[in-house]
PDB file of C-alpha atoms in Angstrom:
ATOM      1  CA  MET A   1       0.056  -0.127  -0.016  1.00 47.00           C
ATOM      2  CA  PRO A   2       1.697   3.479  -0.673  1.00 52.00           C
ATOM      3  CA  PRO A   3       2.005   6.036   1.499  1.00 55.00           C
ATOM      4  CA  ILE A   4      -1.101   8.081   2.045  1.00 58.00           C
ATOM      5  CA  PRO A   5      -0.563  11.906   1.745  1.00 61.00           C
ATOM      6  CA  PRO A   6      -0.676  13.703   5.304  1.00 61.00           C
ATOM      7  CA  GLN A   7      -3.632  15.435   4.563  1.00 65.00           C
ATOM      8  CA  THR A   8      -5.638  11.942   4.723  1.00 68.00           C
ATOM      9  CA  PHE A   9      -4.259  11.412   7.879  1.00 66.00           C
ATOM     10  CA  ILE A  10      -5.326  14.505   8.996  1.00 70.00           C
ATOM     11  CA  PHE A  11      -9.245  14.764   7.622  1.00 70.00           C
ATOM     12  CA  GLU A  12      -9.907  10.987   7.974  1.00 72.00           C
ATOM     13  CA  PHE A  13      -8.695  10.089  10.866  1.00 74.00           C
ATOM     14  CA  LEU A  14      -6.564  13.257  13.362  1.00 77.00           C
ATOM     15  CA  VAL A  15      -9.680  15.371  12.972  1.00 82.00           C
ATOM     16  CA  PRO A  16     -12.772  13.007  13.170  1.00 84.00           C
ATOM     17  CA  GLU A  17     -11.151  11.619  16.104  1.00 82.00           C
ATOM     18  CA  ILE A  18     -10.416  14.434  17.942  1.00 86.00           C
ATOM     19  CA  LEU A  19     -13.340  15.666  17.455  1.00 89.00           C
ATOM     20  CA  TYR A  20     -15.255  12.639  18.501  1.00 90.00           C
ATOM     21  CA  SER A  21     -13.690  11.718  21.459  1.00 89.00           C
ATOM     22  CA  ILE A  22     -13.976  15.356  22.830  1.00 91.00           C
ATOM     23  CA  SER A  23     -17.207  15.466  22.247  1.00 94.00           C
ATOM     24  CA  LEU A  24     -17.954  11.758  23.915  1.00 94.00           C
ATOM     25  CA  PHE A  25     -15.444  13.323  27.051  1.00 93.00           C
ATOM     26  CA  ILE A  26     -17.952  16.250  27.316  1.00 95.00           C
ATOM     27  CA  PHE A  27     -21.072  14.810  27.169  1.00 96.00           C
ATOM     28  CA  CYS A  28     -19.598  12.407  29.522  1.00 96.00           C
ATOM     29  CA  THR A  29     -18.330  14.999  31.952  1.00 95.00           C
ATOM     30  CA  LEU A  30     -21.648  17.002  31.707  1.00 96.00           C
ATOM     31  CA  ILE A  31     -23.770  13.748  33.209  1.00 96.00           C
ATOM     32  CA  TYR A  32     -20.720  13.234  36.267  1.00 96.00           C
ATOM     33  CA  PHE A  33     -21.133  16.771  36.935  1.00 95.00           C
ATOM     34  CA  LYS A  34     -24.702  17.615  36.519  1.00 95.00           C
ATOM     35  CA  THR A  35     -25.279  14.756  38.680  1.00 95.00           C
ATOM     36  CA  LYS A  36     -22.702  16.103  41.497  1.00 94.00           C
ATOM     37  CA  GLU A  37     -25.874  17.662  43.902  1.00 92.00           C
ATOM     38  CA  ILE A  38     -28.161  15.202  43.532  1.00 93.00           C
ATOM     39  CA  TYR A  39     -25.395  12.993  44.941  1.00 94.00           C
ATOM     40  CA  GLU A  40     -24.356  15.426  47.315  1.00 91.00           C
ATOM     41  CA  LEU A  41     -27.413  15.545  49.018  1.00 92.00           C
ATOM     42  CA  THR A  42     -28.662  11.850  48.924  1.00 91.00           C
ATOM     43  CA  SER A  43     -25.341   9.624  49.048  1.00 89.00           C
ATOM     44  CA  GLU A  44     -27.354   7.089  47.066  1.00 90.00           C
ATOM     45  CA  LYS A  45     -24.826   4.276  45.628  1.00 91.00           C
ATOM     46  CA  SER A  46     -26.349   3.769  42.454  1.00 92.00           C
ATOM     47  CA  ILE A  47     -25.990   7.545  41.849  1.00 95.00           C
ATOM     48  CA  ARG A  48     -22.526   7.235  42.486  1.00 94.00           C
ATOM     49  CA  TYR A  49     -22.012   4.274  40.432  1.00 95.00           C
ATOM     50  CA  PHE A  50     -24.151   6.136  37.780  1.00 96.00           C
ATOM     51  CA  ARG A  51     -22.083   9.023  37.872  1.00 95.00           C
ATOM     52  CA  PHE A  52     -18.027   7.727  37.983  1.00 96.00           C
ATOM     53  CA  SER A  53     -19.936   4.930  34.855  1.00 96.00           C
ATOM     54  CA  PHE A  54     -20.122   7.263  32.202  1.00 96.00           C
ATOM     55  CA  LEU A  55     -16.736   9.511  33.930  1.00 96.00           C
ATOM     56  CA  PHE A  56     -14.790   6.169  33.154  1.00 96.00           C
ATOM     57  CA  LEU A  57     -16.680   6.268  29.862  1.00 95.00           C
ATOM     58  CA  GLY A  58     -15.480   9.000  28.993  1.00 95.00           C
ATOM     59  CA  ILE A  59     -12.206   8.125  29.850  1.00 94.00           C
ATOM     60  CA  ALA A  60     -11.825   5.726  27.910  1.00 93.00           C
ATOM     61  CA  TYR A  61     -12.631   7.025  24.917  1.00 91.00           C
ATOM     62  CA  LEU A  62     -10.256   9.871  24.824  1.00 90.00           C
ATOM     63  CA  SER A  63      -7.514   6.160  25.592  1.00 88.00           C
ATOM     64  CA  ARG A  64      -9.102   4.763  23.095  1.00 86.00           C
ATOM     65  CA  SER A  65      -8.730   7.408  20.245  1.00 84.00           C
ATOM     66  CA  VAL A  66      -4.806   7.693  21.319  1.00 83.00           C
ATOM     67  CA  LEU A  67      -4.553   4.281  20.907  1.00 81.00           C
ATOM     68  CA  TYR A  68      -6.590   4.765  17.683  1.00 80.00           C
ATOM     69  CA  LEU A  69      -4.406   7.356  16.220  1.00 79.00           C
ATOM     70  CA  LEU A  70      -0.990   5.469  17.130  1.00 77.00           C
ATOM     71  CA  LEU A  71      -2.232   2.299  15.546  1.00 74.00           C
ATOM     72  CA  SER A  72      -3.321   4.331  12.266  1.00 73.00           C
ATOM     73  CA  TRP A  73      -0.643   6.117  11.788  1.00 68.00           C
ATOM     74  CA  GLY A  74       1.477   2.622  11.284  1.00 63.00           C
ATOM     75  CA  VAL A  75      -0.878   1.652   8.455  1.00 56.00           C
ATOM     76  CA  ILE A  76      -1.113   4.765   6.765  1.00 56.00           C
ATOM     77  CA  PHE A  77       2.601   5.726   7.008  1.00 57.00           C
ATOM     78  CA  GLU A  78       3.939   2.614   6.184  1.00 59.00           C
ATOM     79  CA  VAL A  79       6.244   2.979   8.745  1.00 59.00           C
ATOM     80  CA  PRO A  80       5.564   2.018  12.818  1.00 60.00           C
ATOM     81  CA  PRO A  81       5.456   4.754  15.065  1.00 56.00           C
ATOM     82  CA  ARG A  82       7.998   3.457  17.480  1.00 58.00           C
ATOM     83  CA  LEU A  83      11.045   3.788  14.712  1.00 61.00           C
ATOM     84  CA  LEU A  84      10.186   7.373  14.143  1.00 61.00           C
ATOM     85  CA  PHE A  85       9.244   8.574  17.845  1.00 63.00           C
ATOM     86  CA  PRO A  86      10.374   5.609  20.540  1.00 66.00           C
ATOM     87  CA  ASP A  87       8.724   7.756  23.361  1.00 69.00           C
ATOM     88  CA  LEU A  88       5.161   6.657  21.533  1.00 71.00           C
ATOM     89  CA  ARG A  89       5.075   3.247  21.936  1.00 73.00           C
ATOM     90  CA  ILE A  90       5.025   3.865  25.571  1.00 77.00           C
ATOM     91  CA  VAL A  91       1.907   6.198  24.554  1.00 75.00           C
ATOM     92  CA  ALA A  92       0.491   2.735  23.226  1.00 76.00           C
ATOM     93  CA  LEU A  93       0.812   0.856  25.663  1.00 81.00           C
ATOM     94  CA  PHE A  94      -0.709   3.233  28.447  1.00 83.00           C
ATOM     95  CA  SER A  95      -3.234   4.475  26.778  1.00 83.00           C
ATOM     96  CA  GLY A  96      -4.704   0.178  26.152  1.00 85.00           C
ATOM     97  CA  PHE A  97      -4.119  -0.042  29.773  1.00 89.00           C
ATOM     98  CA  PHE A  98      -5.842   2.847  30.503  1.00 90.00           C
ATOM     99  CA  LEU A  99      -8.770   2.129  27.379  1.00 90.00           C
ATOM    100  CA  ALA A 100      -9.095  -1.528  28.877  1.00 92.00           C
ATOM    101  CA  TYR A 101      -9.124  -0.715  32.677  1.00 94.00           C
ATOM    102  CA  PHE A 102     -11.576   2.243  32.357  1.00 95.00           C
ATOM    103  CA  GLY A 103     -13.758   1.360  29.583  1.00 94.00           C
ATOM    104  CA  SER A 104     -14.180  -2.062  31.631  1.00 94.00           C
ATOM    105  CA  LEU A 105     -14.590   0.224  34.986  1.00 96.00           C
ATOM    106  CA  SER A 106     -17.872   2.187  33.018  1.00 96.00           C
ATOM    107  CA  ILE A 107     -19.734  -1.242  32.151  1.00 95.00           C
ATOM    108  CA  LEU A 108     -19.140  -2.879  35.461  1.00 96.00           C
ATOM    109  CA  TYR A 109     -20.273   0.642  37.515  1.00 96.00           C
ATOM    110  CA  LEU A 110     -23.183   0.758  35.011  1.00 96.00           C
ATOM    111  CA  ILE A 111     -24.459  -2.751  36.543  1.00 95.00           C
ATOM    112  CA  LEU A 112     -23.390  -1.970  39.826  1.00 94.00           C
ATOM    113  CA  SER A 113     -25.769   1.338  39.541  1.00 94.00           C
ATOM    114  CA  LEU A 114     -28.397  -1.338  38.466  1.00 93.00           C
ATOM    115  CA  ILE A 115     -28.319  -4.955  40.861  1.00 90.00           C
ATOM    116  CA  TRP A 116     -26.528  -2.780  44.036  1.00 86.00           C
ATOM    117  CA  ARG A 117     -29.672  -3.315  46.409  1.00 82.00           C
ATOM    118  CA  LYS A 118     -29.245  -7.019  44.878  1.00 83.00           C
ATOM    119  CA  LEU A 119     -25.708  -7.620  46.000  1.00 82.00           C
ATOM    120  CA  GLY A 120     -25.857  -6.226  49.826  1.00 76.00           C
ATOM    121  CA  GLU A 121     -24.753  -3.619  51.380  1.00 72.00           C
ATOM    122  CA  HIS A 122     -21.297  -3.924  51.212  1.00 77.00           C
ATOM    123  CA  SER A 123     -18.988  -2.098  48.650  1.00 76.00           C
ATOM    124  CA  HIS A 124     -18.521  -4.385  45.645  1.00 87.00           C
ATOM    125  CA  GLU A 125     -16.004  -1.114  44.519  1.00 90.00           C
ATOM    126  CA  THR A 126     -12.547  -3.127  45.643  1.00 91.00           C
ATOM    127  CA  ILE A 127     -13.558  -6.213  43.533  1.00 93.00           C
ATOM    128  CA  VAL A 128     -14.822  -4.368  40.770  1.00 94.00           C
ATOM    129  CA  HIS A 129     -11.434  -2.197  40.096  1.00 95.00           C
ATOM    130  CA  ILE A 130      -9.558  -5.680  40.424  1.00 95.00           C
ATOM    131  CA  LEU A 131     -11.580  -7.118  38.234  1.00 95.00           C
ATOM    132  CA  ALA A 132     -10.274  -4.461  35.809  1.00 95.00           C
ATOM    133  CA  VAL A 133      -6.840  -4.163  36.456  1.00 95.00           C
ATOM    134  CA  PHE A 134      -6.808  -7.709  35.268  1.00 94.00           C
ATOM    135  CA  VAL A 135      -8.590  -7.225  32.230  1.00 93.00           C
ATOM    136  CA  ALA A 136      -6.157  -4.438  31.757  1.00 93.00           C
ATOM    137  CA  PHE A 137      -3.146  -6.336  31.796  1.00 92.00           C
ATOM    138  CA  LEU A 138      -4.845  -9.114  29.633  1.00 91.00           C
ATOM    139  CA  THR A 139      -4.892  -6.459  26.880  1.00 89.00           C
ATOM    140  CA  LEU A 140      -1.088  -5.886  27.736  1.00 87.00           C
ATOM    141  CA  LEU A 141      -0.316  -9.078  27.777  1.00 87.00           C
ATOM    142  CA  PHE A 142      -2.192 -10.869  24.972  1.00 85.00           C
ATOM    143  CA  GLY A 143      -3.920  -7.661  22.677  1.00 80.00           C
ATOM    144  CA  ALA A 144      -7.465  -6.470  22.225  1.00 80.00           C
ATOM    145  CA  ASN A 145      -8.674  -9.712  21.395  1.00 84.00           C
ATOM    146  CA  TYR A 146      -8.722 -10.358  24.929  1.00 87.00           C
ATOM    147  CA  LEU A 147     -10.376  -6.484  25.759  1.00 87.00           C
ATOM    148  CA  LEU A 148     -13.025  -7.553  22.962  1.00 90.00           C
ATOM    149  CA  VAL A 149     -14.059 -10.402  24.906  1.00 91.00           C
ATOM    150  CA  SER A 150     -13.554  -9.498  28.219  1.00 92.00           C
ATOM    151  CA  GLN A 151     -15.563  -6.257  27.009  1.00 92.00           C
ATOM    152  CA  ILE A 152     -18.751  -9.142  25.424  1.00 93.00           C
ATOM    153  CA  ILE A 153     -18.520 -10.579  29.198  1.00 94.00           C
ATOM    154  CA  PHE A 154     -19.640  -7.464  31.080  1.00 94.00           C
ATOM    155  CA  PHE A 155     -21.670  -6.881  28.286  1.00 93.00           C
ATOM    156  CA  THR A 156     -23.699  -9.853  29.179  1.00 94.00           C
ATOM    157  CA  ILE A 157     -23.725  -9.353  32.271  1.00 95.00           C
ATOM    158  CA  LEU A 158     -25.083  -5.739  31.577  1.00 94.00           C
ATOM    159  CA  MET A 159     -28.010  -7.379  29.499  1.00 94.00           C
ATOM    160  CA  THR A 160     -28.735  -9.860  32.535  1.00 94.00           C
ATOM    161  CA  SER A 161     -28.242  -6.483  35.255  1.00 93.00           C
ATOM    162  CA  ILE A 162     -31.158  -4.397  32.800  1.00 93.00           C
ATOM    163  CA  TYR A 163     -33.512  -7.796  32.767  1.00 91.00           C
ATOM    164  CA  LEU A 164     -33.112  -7.856  36.417  1.00 90.00           C
ATOM    165  CA  SER A 165     -33.287  -4.198  37.230  1.00 89.00           C
ATOM    166  CA  TYR A 166     -36.171  -3.890  34.573  1.00 88.00           C
ATOM    167  CA  GLN A 167     -37.953  -6.751  36.670  1.00 85.00           C
ATOM    168  CA  LYS A 168     -38.052  -4.993  39.743  1.00 81.00           C
ATOM    169  CA  ALA A 169     -38.882  -1.001  38.583  1.00 77.00           C
ATOM    170  CA  GLU A 170     -42.046  -0.286  40.756  1.00 71.00           C
ATOM    171  CA  LYS A 171     -43.850   1.964  37.933  1.00 71.00           C
ATOM    172  CA  LYS A 172     -43.236   0.127  34.660  1.00 72.00           C
ATOM    173  CA  LYS A 173     -42.674   2.102  31.505  1.00 78.00           C
ATOM    174  CA  PRO A 174     -43.168  -0.383  27.917  1.00 82.00           C
ATOM    175  CA  PHE A 175     -38.975  -1.999  27.640  1.00 81.00           C
ATOM    176  CA  PHE A 176     -38.390   0.708  24.693  1.00 83.00           C
ATOM    177  CA  ALA A 177     -39.966   3.415  26.090  1.00 79.00           C
ATOM    178  CA  GLY A 178     -37.520   3.558  28.761  1.00 83.00           C
ATOM    179  CA  ILE A 179     -33.988   4.303  29.203  1.00 89.00           C
ATOM    180  CA  TYR A 180     -32.390   0.492  28.792  1.00 91.00           C
ATOM    181  CA  PRO A 181     -32.752   0.643  25.348  1.00 93.00           C
ATOM    182  CA  ILE A 182     -30.112   3.254  25.434  1.00 94.00           C
ATOM    183  CA  TYR A 183     -27.893   1.580  27.750  1.00 94.00           C
ATOM    184  CA  ILE A 184     -27.438  -1.277  25.866  1.00 94.00           C
ATOM    185  CA  LEU A 185     -27.219   0.769  22.744  1.00 94.00           C
ATOM    186  CA  ILE A 186     -24.046   2.752  24.392  1.00 94.00           C
ATOM    187  CA  PHE A 187     -22.226  -0.760  25.388  1.00 93.00           C
ATOM    188  CA  VAL A 188     -23.113  -2.123  21.945  1.00 94.00           C
ATOM    189  CA  PHE A 189     -20.875   1.088  20.166  1.00 93.00           C
ATOM    190  CA  TRP A 190     -18.367   0.954  22.952  1.00 91.00           C
ATOM    191  CA  VAL A 191     -17.877  -2.499  21.741  1.00 91.00           C
ATOM    192  CA  ILE A 192     -17.916  -1.861  18.274  1.00 91.00           C
ATOM    193  CA  ASN A 193     -15.161   0.534  18.846  1.00 88.00           C
ATOM    194  CA  VAL A 194     -13.336  -1.461  20.605  1.00 87.00           C
ATOM    195  CA  VAL A 195     -13.601  -3.905  17.245  1.00 88.00           C
ATOM    196  CA  LEU A 196     -12.474  -0.921  15.221  1.00 84.00           C
ATOM    197  CA  LEU A 197      -8.663  -1.282  17.442  1.00 80.00           C
ATOM    198  CA  THR A 198      -8.600  -4.873  15.132  1.00 79.00           C
ATOM    199  CA  ILE A 199     -10.265  -4.034  12.008  1.00 82.00           C
ATOM    200  CA  ARG A 200     -10.149  -1.243   9.646  1.00 79.00           C
ATOM    201  CA  MET A 201     -13.082   0.277   7.879  1.00 80.00           C
ATOM    202  CA  HIS A 202     -14.015   3.061   5.616  1.00 84.00           C
ATOM    203  CA  PHE A 203     -14.360   6.440   6.395  1.00 84.00           C
ATOM    204  CA  GLU A 204     -17.611   6.478   5.589  1.00 87.00           C
ATOM    205  CA  ILE A 205     -18.763   3.967   8.377  1.00 90.00           C
ATOM    206  CA  ARG A 206     -16.333   4.952  11.264  1.00 87.00           C
ATOM    207  CA  LEU A 207     -18.054   8.353  10.685  1.00 90.00           C
ATOM    208  CA  ILE A 208     -21.527   7.219  10.946  1.00 92.00           C
ATOM    209  CA  LEU A 209     -20.706   4.946  14.023  1.00 92.00           C
ATOM    210  CA  TYR A 210     -19.077   7.521  15.285  1.00 91.00           C
ATOM    211  CA  THR A 211     -22.259  10.171  15.233  1.00 93.00           C
ATOM    212  CA  LEU A 212     -24.507   7.267  16.682  1.00 94.00           C
ATOM    213  CA  SER A 213     -22.383   6.604  19.117  1.00 93.00           C
ATOM    214  CA  ALA A 214     -21.345  10.070  20.378  1.00 94.00           C
ATOM    215  CA  PHE A 215     -25.805  11.065  19.748  1.00 95.00           C
ATOM    216  CA  PHE A 216     -26.971   7.830  22.232  1.00 94.00           C
ATOM    217  CA  VAL A 217     -24.387   9.233  25.195  1.00 95.00           C
ATOM    218  CA  GLY A 218     -25.760  12.717  24.372  1.00 95.00           C
ATOM    219  CA  TYR A 219     -29.173  11.251  24.733  1.00 94.00           C
ATOM    220  CA  ILE A 220     -27.696  11.115  28.297  1.00 94.00           C
ATOM    221  CA  ALA A 221     -27.007  13.699  28.811  1.00 95.00           C
ATOM    222  CA  TYR A 222     -29.530  15.966  27.685  1.00 95.00           C
ATOM    223  CA  ARG A 223     -32.236  13.662  29.406  1.00 93.00           C
ATOM    224  CA  VAL A 224     -29.961  13.629  32.503  1.00 94.00           C
ATOM    225  CA  SER A 225     -29.820  17.469  32.299  1.00 93.00           C
ATOM    226  CA  ARG A 226     -33.727  17.545  32.044  1.00 90.00           C
ATOM    227  CA  THR A 227     -34.130  15.761  35.021  1.00 86.00           C
ATOM    228  CA  THR A 228     -31.948  17.570  38.086  1.00 80.00           C
TER     229      THR A 228
ATOM    230  CA  MET B   1     -48.121  -1.608  53.200  1.00 61.00           C
ATOM    231  CA  LYS B   2     -45.119  -1.021  50.917  1.00 69.00           C
ATOM    232  CA  LYS B   3     -41.612  -1.273  53.271  1.00 79.00           C
ATOM    233  CA  ARG B   4     -40.130   2.379  52.441  1.00 83.00           C
ATOM    234  CA  ASP B   5     -36.456   3.207  51.241  1.00 86.00           C
ATOM    235  CA  ARG B   6     -33.845   4.896  52.581  1.00 89.00           C
ATOM    236  CA  LEU B   7     -34.567   8.166  50.778  1.00 92.00           C
ATOM    237  CA  GLU B   8     -38.105   7.688  51.869  1.00 93.00           C
ATOM    238  CA  ILE B   9     -37.483   7.281  55.364  1.00 94.00           C
ATOM    239  CA  ILE B  10     -35.126  10.734  55.127  1.00 95.00           C
ATOM    240  CA  HIS B  11     -37.627  12.779  53.752  1.00 95.00           C
ATOM    241  CA  ASP B  12     -40.715  11.767  56.429  1.00 94.00           C
ATOM    242  CA  ILE B  13     -38.345  12.865  58.730  1.00 95.00           C
ATOM    243  CA  LEU B  14     -36.924  16.006  57.256  1.00 95.00           C
ATOM    244  CA  LYS B  15     -41.275  16.074  56.435  1.00 94.00           C
ATOM    245  CA  THR B  16     -42.496  16.310  59.804  1.00 94.00           C
ATOM    246  CA  ILE B  17     -39.695  18.700  61.236  1.00 95.00           C
ATOM    247  CA  LEU B  18     -40.297  21.162  58.124  1.00 94.00           C
ATOM    248  CA  ASP B  19     -44.715  19.990  58.991  1.00 92.00           C
ATOM    249  CA  HIS B  20     -43.968  21.345  62.491  1.00 92.00           C
ATOM    250  CA  ASN B  21     -42.630  25.148  62.145  1.00 90.00           C
ATOM    251  CA  ASN B  22     -39.369  23.358  61.680  1.00 91.00           C
ATOM    252  CA  SER B  23     -38.651  22.272  65.572  1.00 89.00           C
ATOM    253  CA  ILE B  24     -39.502  19.610  66.809  1.00 92.00           C
ATOM    254  CA  LEU B  25     -38.884  17.501  70.136  1.00 93.00           C
ATOM    255  CA  PRO B  26     -37.108  14.007  69.798  1.00 90.00           C
ATOM    256  CA  THR B  27     -39.803  12.558  71.230  1.00 92.00           C
ATOM    257  CA  PRO B  28     -43.041  13.576  68.718  1.00 91.00           C
ATOM    258  CA  LEU B  29     -40.257  13.126  66.092  1.00 92.00           C
ATOM    259  CA  LEU B  30     -39.561   8.844  66.984  1.00 92.00           C
ATOM    260  CA  ARG B  31     -43.476   8.556  66.863  1.00 91.00           C
ATOM    261  CA  PHE B  32     -44.212  10.193  63.817  1.00 91.00           C
ATOM    262  CA  SER B  33     -40.978   9.014  61.800  1.00 89.00           C
ATOM    263  CA  ASN B  34     -42.788   5.382  62.786  1.00 89.00           C
ATOM    264  CA  LEU B  35     -38.728   4.196  62.807  1.00 89.00           C
ATOM    265  CA  SER B  36     -37.764   1.600  66.476  1.00 91.00           C
ATOM    266  CA  SER B  37     -35.886   3.835  68.100  1.00 90.00           C
ATOM    267  CA  GLN B  38     -32.240   2.569  67.672  1.00 92.00           C
ATOM    268  CA  ASN B  39     -33.020   2.874  63.691  1.00 91.00           C
ATOM    269  CA  PHE B  40     -34.365   6.530  64.388  1.00 92.00           C
ATOM    270  CA  ASN B  41     -30.810   7.599  66.374  1.00 92.00           C
ATOM    271  CA  GLU B  42     -29.124   6.213  63.315  1.00 92.00           C
ATOM    272  CA  TYR B  43     -30.434   8.328  60.813  1.00 93.00           C
ATOM    273  CA  LEU B  44     -31.165  11.635  63.368  1.00 93.00           C
ATOM    274  CA  ASN B  45     -27.097  10.918  63.517  1.00 93.00           C
ATOM    275  CA  GLU B  46     -26.569  10.493  59.765  1.00 92.00           C
ATOM    276  CA  LEU B  47     -28.983  13.524  59.027  1.00 94.00           C
ATOM    277  CA  ILE B  48     -26.805  16.056  61.759  1.00 94.00           C
ATOM    278  CA  LYS B  49     -23.368  14.223  60.315  1.00 92.00           C
ATOM    279  CA  LYS B  50     -24.498  14.896  56.918  1.00 92.00           C
ATOM    280  CA  GLY B  51     -25.975  18.683  58.155  1.00 93.00           C
ATOM    281  CA  PHE B  52     -29.612  18.065  56.723  1.00 94.00           C
ATOM    282  CA  ILE B  53     -30.775  18.986  60.742  1.00 94.00           C
ATOM    283  CA  ARG B  54     -29.367  20.835  63.857  1.00 94.00           C
ATOM    284  CA  GLU B  55     -29.603  20.770  67.132  1.00 91.00           C
ATOM    285  CA  ILE B  56     -31.036  23.445  69.121  1.00 92.00           C
ATOM    286  CA  TYR B  57     -31.816  24.078  72.809  1.00 92.00           C
ATOM    287  CA  ASP B  58     -34.411  26.248  74.443  1.00 88.00           C
ATOM    288  CA  LYS B  59     -34.477  28.149  77.677  1.00 88.00           C
ATOM    289  CA  ARG B  60     -34.805  25.199  79.973  1.00 89.00           C
ATOM    290  CA  GLY B  61     -32.490  23.606  78.337  1.00 88.00           C
ATOM    291  CA  ARG B  62     -35.386  21.469  76.343  1.00 91.00           C
ATOM    292  CA  LYS B  63     -33.691  19.767  72.923  1.00 91.00           C
ATOM    293  CA  TYR B  64     -35.047  20.433  69.242  1.00 93.00           C
ATOM    294  CA  TYR B  65     -34.562  19.385  65.648  1.00 93.00           C
ATOM    295  CA  SER B  66     -34.705  21.972  63.126  1.00 93.00           C
ATOM    296  CA  LEU B  67     -34.013  22.103  59.219  1.00 94.00           C
ATOM    297  CA  THR B  68     -30.016  23.175  58.128  1.00 95.00           C
ATOM    298  CA  ASP B  69     -30.528  25.363  54.709  1.00 94.00           C
ATOM    299  CA  LYS B  70     -29.169  21.922  52.975  1.00 93.00           C
ATOM    300  CA  GLY B  71     -32.478  20.062  55.012  1.00 93.00           C
ATOM    301  CA  PHE B  72     -34.292  22.398  53.352  1.00 94.00           C
ATOM    302  CA  LYS B  73     -32.216  21.792  49.862  1.00 93.00           C
ATOM    303  CA  PHE B  74     -33.121  18.162  50.546  1.00 93.00           C
ATOM    304  CA  LEU B  75     -36.741  18.548  50.481  1.00 94.00           C
ATOM    305  CA  GLU B  76     -36.926  21.004  47.857  1.00 92.00           C
ATOM    306  CA  LYS B  77     -35.252  18.521  46.034  1.00 92.00           C
ATOM    307  CA  TYR B  78     -37.026  15.238  46.528  1.00 93.00           C
ATOM    308  CA  ARG B  79     -39.473  15.023  43.541  1.00 91.00           C
ATOM    309  CA  LYS B  80     -36.956  15.477  40.744  1.00 92.00           C
ATOM    310  CA  ILE B  81     -34.045  12.948  42.862  1.00 93.00           C
ATOM    311  CA  ARG B  82     -36.800  10.454  42.736  1.00 91.00           C
ATOM    312  CA  GLU B  83     -37.963  10.949  39.379  1.00 90.00           C
ATOM    313  CA  PHE B  84     -34.442  11.187  38.792  1.00 92.00           C
ATOM    314  CA  LEU B  85     -34.037   7.408  39.973  1.00 92.00           C
ATOM    315  CA  GLU B  86     -36.875   6.302  38.187  1.00 88.00           C
ATOM    316  CA  GLU B  87     -35.600   7.570  34.885  1.00 88.00           C
ATOM    317  CA  PHE B  88     -31.940   6.326  34.795  1.00 90.00           C
ATOM    318  CA  GLY B  89     -33.672   2.974  36.407  1.00 86.00           C
ATOM    319  CA  LEU B  90     -31.692   3.298  39.547  1.00 87.00           C
TER     320      LEU B  90
END
């Protein structure tokens, strides 16, 4: 594959990735800060887990973009970035670690927010952090495929938690009128984002996936702003 | 009768204080809160520690409970908090 001009890298990779990760990070931090007041008033565990879930998701998306740009660089210019800048390898390793760690935490915290009452009064945060560190080390040692498998497993647990939470809801709305399908879509797109690290996809398809992914997180941010 | 959750109990205690002109003696507060005295003391300590209520004493040294600004804010926001928890399945 011949080298692609730097403009392609800038307009098809750098600009969309930066816009995408920054917009997601803004939505996620908006959710975190908009729920600060009601958390401080209530000290409710479910609110704590919910807000941390989105904060971690924002950090995971930032780490993903850094890693994605570094991986894409090697493909586009046919020169692995480590040959140009040896320090970038360390940046890529840390990004991979943070991506796996915060991505796992994000799903696990959302699971906790939905089913913490069923798990008892003890805090499960330590267990969740140990699990996320374990996944992050596996990803560092064995690559993105292990991250993908772990995220799919966590996503399956999330689906079960959503089912349990929906069952116990006092005022039941129809499933598709509630927030649960949005949670599912957010993490479906998160898993797709992890897949994008391992396979190449056309710019247009990537752009559609990015837009949808940002839309669903933005929609949660909008509903949080409206409710709080 | 449905078992009240933690937030509902806190709301009921604060609302009782408010309904008594923001000043109530411990015994009627215990009676209105519908809690065992052990649970009542736990909730009361939590509410004082978090700054929702404060203890005040009259000239005869009798203890009353009164809402702080934070307590008023909780009551004001309670409906929104409930809506939030319900809307996000928390």
